[in-house]
PDB file of C-alpha atoms in Angstrom:
ATOM      1  CA  MET A1306       7.151   8.153  -8.297  1.00 69.00           C
ATOM      2  CA  LEU A1307       4.561   5.361  -8.348  1.00 74.00           C
ATOM      3  CA  GLU A1308       7.207   2.658  -8.393  1.00 81.00           C
ATOM      4  CA  ALA A1309       9.094   4.441  -5.610  1.00 82.00           C
ATOM      5  CA  CYS A1310       5.885   4.277  -3.563  1.00 87.00           C
ATOM      6  CA  HIS A1311       5.745   0.546  -4.228  1.00 90.00           C
ATOM      7  CA  GLU A1312       9.309   0.214  -2.944  1.00 94.00           C
ATOM      8  CA  ARG A1313       8.280   2.003   0.253  1.00 95.00           C
ATOM      9  CA  VAL A1314       5.224  -0.249   0.582  1.00 95.00           C
ATOM     10  CA  GLN A1315       7.442  -3.309   0.201  1.00 96.00           C
ATOM     11  CA  ARG A1316       9.915  -1.960   2.782  1.00 97.00           C
ATOM     12  CA  THR A1317       7.056  -1.284   5.189  1.00 98.00           C
ATOM     13  CA  LEU A1318       5.587  -4.751   4.626  1.00 98.00           C
ATOM     14  CA  ALA A1319       9.051  -6.181   5.339  1.00 98.00           C
ATOM     15  CA  LEU A1320       9.167  -4.083   8.517  1.00 98.00           C
ATOM     16  CA  LEU A1321       5.794  -5.525   9.489  1.00 98.00           C
ATOM     17  CA  GLU A1322       7.151  -9.054   9.042  1.00 98.00           C
ATOM     18  CA  ARG A1323      10.267  -8.242  11.080  1.00 98.00           C
ATOM     19  CA  LEU A1324       8.032  -6.714  13.747  1.00 98.00           C
ATOM     20  CA  ARG A1325       5.994  -9.895  13.964  1.00 98.00           C
ATOM     21  CA  ASP A1326       9.175 -11.978  14.313  1.00 98.00           C
ATOM     22  CA  HIS A1327      10.527  -9.579  16.935  1.00 98.00           C
ATOM     23  CA  VAL A1328       7.317  -9.724  18.981  1.00 98.00           C
ATOM     24  CA  ARG A1329       7.362 -13.540  18.871  1.00 97.00           C
ATOM     25  CA  GLN A1330      10.916 -13.551  20.210  1.00 97.00           C
ATOM     26  CA  HIS A1331      11.059 -10.488  22.484  1.00 96.00           C
ATOM     27  CA  GLY A1332       7.508  -9.339  23.113  1.00 95.00           C
ATOM     28  CA  ALA A1333       6.208  -5.814  22.731  1.00 96.00           C
ATOM     29  CA  ASP A1334       9.260  -3.858  23.820  1.00 97.00           C
ATOM     30  CA  GLY A1335      10.065  -0.278  22.859  1.00 97.00           C
ATOM     31  CA  ASN A1336      11.517  -1.302  19.495  1.00 97.00           C
ATOM     32  CA  ALA A1337       8.364  -3.246  18.671  1.00 98.00           C
ATOM     33  CA  ARG A1338       6.112  -0.355  19.643  1.00 98.00           C
ATOM     34  CA  GLN A1339       8.149   2.060  17.479  1.00 98.00           C
ATOM     35  CA  ALA A1340       8.052  -0.311  14.498  1.00 98.00           C
ATOM     36  CA  ALA A1341       4.282  -0.653  14.904  1.00 98.00           C
ATOM     37  CA  ARG A1342       3.976   3.156  14.910  1.00 98.00           C
ATOM     38  CA  ASP A1343       6.095   3.334  11.744  1.00 98.00           C
ATOM     39  CA  VAL A1344       3.891   0.780   9.960  1.00 98.00           C
ATOM     40  CA  LEU A1345       0.747   2.592  11.116  1.00 98.00           C
ATOM     41  CA  ARG A1346       2.053   5.966   9.936  1.00 97.00           C
ATOM     42  CA  TYR A1347       2.924   4.677   6.476  1.00 96.00           C
ATOM     43  CA  PHE A1348      -0.328   2.864   5.799  1.00 97.00           C
ATOM     44  CA  ASP A1349      -2.476   5.571   7.404  1.00 97.00           C
ATOM     45  CA  ILE A1350      -0.918   8.453   5.451  1.00 93.00           C
ATOM     46  CA  ALA A1351       1.227   7.533   2.447  1.00 91.00           C
ATOM     47  CA  ALA A1352      -0.602   4.473   1.135  1.00 92.00           C
ATOM     48  CA  PRO A1353      -3.960   6.264   0.688  1.00 93.00           C
ATOM     49  CA  LEU A1354      -2.189   9.029  -1.254  1.00 90.00           C
ATOM     50  CA  HIS A1355      -0.629   6.395  -3.503  1.00 90.00           C
ATOM     51  CA  HIS A1356      -4.013   4.795  -4.184  1.00 92.00           C
ATOM     52  CA  GLU A1357      -5.395   8.221  -5.025  1.00 92.00           C
ATOM     53  CA  ASP A1358      -2.488   8.755  -7.443  1.00 89.00           C
ATOM     54  CA  GLU A1359      -3.435   5.571  -9.264  1.00 91.00           C
ATOM     55  CA  GLU A1360      -7.144   6.414  -9.303  1.00 92.00           C
ATOM     56  CA  ARG A1361      -6.433   9.902 -10.699  1.00 89.00           C
ATOM     57  CA  HIS A1362      -3.656   9.138 -13.157  1.00 85.00           C
ATOM     58  CA  VAL A1363      -3.037   5.490 -13.972  1.00 87.00           C
ATOM     59  CA  PHE A1364      -6.542   4.053 -14.155  1.00 90.00           C
ATOM     60  CA  PRO A1365      -7.972   6.759 -16.453  1.00 89.00           C
ATOM     61  CA  ALA A1366      -5.038   6.249 -18.841  1.00 85.00           C
ATOM     62  CA  LEU A1367      -5.733   2.530 -18.895  1.00 89.00           C
ATOM     63  CA  LEU A1368      -9.471   3.008 -19.390  1.00 90.00           C
ATOM     64  CA  ALA A1369      -8.733   5.288 -22.351  1.00 86.00           C
ATOM     65  CA  GLN A1370      -7.356   2.197 -24.100  1.00 76.00           C
ATOM     66  CA  ALA A1371     -10.919   0.847 -23.912  1.00 74.00           C
ATOM     67  CA  THR A1372     -10.109  -2.821 -24.423  1.00 89.00           C
ATOM     68  CA  PRO A1373     -12.187  -5.342 -22.469  1.00 94.00           C
ATOM     69  CA  GLY A1374      -9.045  -6.789 -20.903  1.00 93.00           C
ATOM     70  CA  MET A1375      -7.847  -3.386 -19.768  1.00 92.00           C
ATOM     71  CA  ARG A1376     -11.254  -2.510 -18.325  1.00 94.00           C
ATOM     72  CA  ALA A1377     -11.256  -5.801 -16.398  1.00 95.00           C
ATOM     73  CA  LEU A1378      -7.755  -5.082 -15.099  1.00 95.00           C
ATOM     74  CA  VAL A1379      -8.737  -1.612 -13.877  1.00 95.00           C
ATOM     75  CA  GLU A1380     -11.902  -2.950 -12.242  1.00 96.00           C
ATOM     76  CA  ARG A1381      -9.847  -5.589 -10.439  1.00 97.00           C
ATOM     77  CA  LEU A1382      -7.316  -3.011  -9.228  1.00 96.00           C
ATOM     78  CA  GLN A1383     -10.101  -0.692  -8.065  1.00 96.00           C
ATOM     79  CA  GLN A1384     -11.724  -3.579  -6.188  1.00 97.00           C
ATOM     80  CA  ASP A1385      -8.318  -4.324  -4.658  1.00 97.00           C
ATOM     81  CA  HIS A1386      -8.146  -0.755  -3.338  1.00 96.00           C
ATOM     82  CA  VAL A1387     -11.494  -1.192  -1.599  1.00 96.00           C
ATOM     83  CA  ALA A1388     -10.499  -4.585  -0.175  1.00 97.00           C
ATOM     84  CA  MET A1389      -7.081  -3.283   0.879  1.00 97.00           C
ATOM     85  CA  ALA A1390      -8.719  -0.422   2.777  1.00 96.00           C
ATOM     86  CA  ALA A1391     -10.923  -2.922   4.620  1.00 97.00           C
ATOM     87  CA  ASP A1392      -7.921  -5.183   5.264  1.00 98.00           C
ATOM     88  CA  TRP A1393      -6.000  -2.212   6.637  1.00 98.00           C
ATOM     89  CA  ALA A1394      -8.875  -1.244   8.952  1.00 98.00           C
ATOM     90  CA  ALA A1395      -8.656  -4.738  10.440  1.00 98.00           C
ATOM     91  CA  ALA A1396      -4.827  -4.906  10.456  1.00 98.00           C
ATOM     92  CA  ARG A1397      -4.341  -1.550  12.139  1.00 98.00           C
ATOM     93  CA  ARG A1398      -6.273  -2.623  15.265  1.00 98.00           C
ATOM     94  CA  PRO A1399      -3.670  -5.088  16.587  1.00 98.00           C
ATOM     95  CA  LEU A1400      -0.837  -2.797  15.463  1.00 98.00           C
ATOM     96  CA  LEU A1401      -2.366   0.149  17.293  1.00 98.00           C
ATOM     97  CA  ALA A1402      -2.909  -1.952  20.424  1.00 98.00           C
ATOM     98  CA  LEU A1403       0.746  -2.975  20.342  1.00 98.00           C
ATOM     99  CA  ALA A1404       1.978   0.556  19.577  1.00 98.00           C
ATOM    100  CA  GLU A1405      -0.006   1.983  22.489  1.00 97.00           C
ATOM    101  CA  GLY A1406       1.157  -0.708  24.918  1.00 96.00           C
ATOM    102  CA  HIS A1407      -2.265  -2.380  25.229  1.00 97.00           C
ATOM    103  CA  ALA A1408      -1.059  -5.672  23.733  1.00 97.00           C
ATOM    104  CA  GLN A1409       2.106  -7.653  24.345  1.00 96.00           C
ATOM    105  CA  SER A1410       1.785  -9.985  21.356  1.00 97.00           C
ATOM    106  CA  PHE A1411      -0.261 -10.766  18.281  1.00 98.00           C
ATOM    107  CA  SER A1412      -2.919 -13.448  18.510  1.00 97.00           C
ATOM    108  CA  GLU A1413      -3.362 -16.152  15.897  1.00 97.00           C
ATOM    109  CA  GLY A1414      -6.330 -14.163  14.573  1.00 98.00           C
ATOM    110  CA  ASP A1415      -4.190 -11.023  14.398  1.00 98.00           C
ATOM    111  CA  GLY A1416      -1.623 -12.981  12.411  1.00 97.00           C
ATOM    112  CA  ALA A1417      -4.263 -14.078   9.914  1.00 98.00           C
ATOM    113  CA  VAL A1418      -5.448 -10.482   9.498  1.00 98.00           C
ATOM    114  CA  LEU A1419      -1.882  -9.232   9.000  1.00 98.00           C
ATOM    115  CA  ASP A1420      -1.159 -12.059   6.529  1.00 98.00           C
ATOM    116  CA  ARG A1421      -4.263 -11.215   4.484  1.00 98.00           C
ATOM    117  CA  PHE A1422      -3.339  -7.530   4.401  1.00 98.00           C
ATOM    118  CA  ALA A1423       0.287  -8.122   3.399  1.00 97.00           C
ATOM    119  CA  GLY A1424      -0.594 -10.802   0.856  1.00 97.00           C
ATOM    120  CA  ARG A1425      -3.229  -8.737  -0.922  1.00 97.00           C
ATOM    121  CA  TYR A1426      -0.880  -5.751  -1.062  1.00 96.00           C
ATOM    122  CA  ALA A1427       1.969  -7.832  -2.504  1.00 96.00           C
ATOM    123  CA  ASP A1428      -0.308  -9.363  -5.167  1.00 97.00           C
ATOM    124  CA  HIS A1429      -1.699  -5.946  -6.050  1.00 96.00           C
ATOM    125  CA  ILE A1430       1.773  -4.458  -6.509  1.00 95.00           C
ATOM    126  CA  ARG A1431       2.843  -7.341  -8.751  1.00 95.00           C
ATOM    127  CA  THR A1432      -0.208  -6.867 -10.978  1.00 96.00           C
ATOM    128  CA  GLU A1433       0.352  -3.145 -11.259  1.00 94.00           C
ATOM    129  CA  GLU A1434       4.052  -3.436 -12.023  1.00 93.00           C
ATOM    130  CA  ASP A1435       3.662  -6.351 -14.436  1.00 95.00           C
ATOM    131  CA  GLN A1436       0.566  -5.141 -16.280  1.00 93.00           C
ATOM    132  CA  ALA A1437      -0.922  -1.769 -15.368  1.00 91.00           C
ATOM    133  CA  TYR A1438       2.113   0.499 -15.182  1.00 89.00           C
ATOM    134  CA  PRO A1439       3.743  -0.717 -18.425  1.00 89.00           C
ATOM    135  CA  ALA A1440       0.436  -0.306 -20.272  1.00 86.00           C
ATOM    136  CA  ALA A1441      -0.124   3.193 -18.882  1.00 83.00           C
ATOM    137  CA  LEU A1442       3.459   4.281 -19.567  1.00 81.00           C
ATOM    138  CA  SER A1443       3.358   3.020 -23.140  1.00 80.00           C
ATOM    139  CA  ARG A1444       0.720   5.637 -23.949  1.00 75.00           C
ATOM    140  CA  ALA A1445       1.874   8.511 -21.735  1.00 70.00           C
ATOM    141  CA  GLU A1446       3.439  11.624 -23.178  1.00 72.00           C
ATOM    142  CA  PRO A1447       6.472  13.072 -21.337  1.00 69.00           C
ATOM    143  CA  ALA A1448       4.583  16.309 -20.586  1.00 68.00           C
ATOM    144  CA  ALA A1449       1.700  14.330 -19.068  1.00 68.00           C
ATOM    145  CA  LEU A1450       4.122  12.356 -16.905  1.00 65.00           C
ATOM    146  CA  ALA A1451       5.765  15.564 -15.687  1.00 66.00           C
ATOM    147  CA  SER A1452       2.363  17.074 -14.896  1.00 66.00           C
ATOM    148  CA  MET A1453       1.371  13.923 -13.036  1.00 69.00           C
ATOM    149  CA  GLY A1454       4.524  14.072 -10.935  1.00 65.00           C
ATOM    150  CA  ARG A1455       3.945  17.724 -10.070  1.00 73.00           C
ATOM    151  CA  GLU A1456       0.355  17.049  -9.045  1.00 74.00           C
ATOM    152  CA  MET A1457       1.395  14.126  -6.830  1.00 68.00           C
ATOM    153  CA  ALA A1458       4.078  16.234  -5.167  1.00 68.00           C
ATOM    154  CA  ARG A1459       1.637  19.120  -4.660  1.00 75.00           C
ATOM    155  CA  ARG A1460      -0.884  16.888  -2.874  1.00 68.00           C
ATOM    156  CA  ARG A1461       1.928  15.782  -0.563  1.00 65.00           C
ATOM    157  CA  GLY A1462       2.867  19.377   0.226  1.00 72.00           C
ATOM    158  CA  ALA A1463       6.104  19.288  -1.779  1.00 64.00           C
ATOM    159  CA  GLY A1464       5.062  21.402  -4.699  1.00 55.00           C
TER     160      GLY A1464
END
């Protein structure tokens, strides 16, 4: 489920990039406004749930390994979550303005904010998939994984 969330994040980041290209070429038309709403919805609702999943399930499993390297990795990922939330607060402003029809394009400053947000997210995902998830999975029992999946689904209203 965690990796599936990462796939959705990557698809939404790709949508954000296509949106930026579209706005450069066509302005803030109806398609652009809908894409902006889609990006806003994902990062306002689903992404925070995903971060909570990691904070509840992945990071404690990694900290249980108690190695200095693993503690440093978890601290970095936790710091990323804080920074990503701040990046999103800044990135959502120009997206919301576009979605609501108050902006017809993204400024150079908006582009820098959107680049920082997308870049940090992409780096964070790579670190989790290359280091954190394999380490957590190597120690997880099947019953614990099933319980984790049920809890994640329950918090999303599916269980």
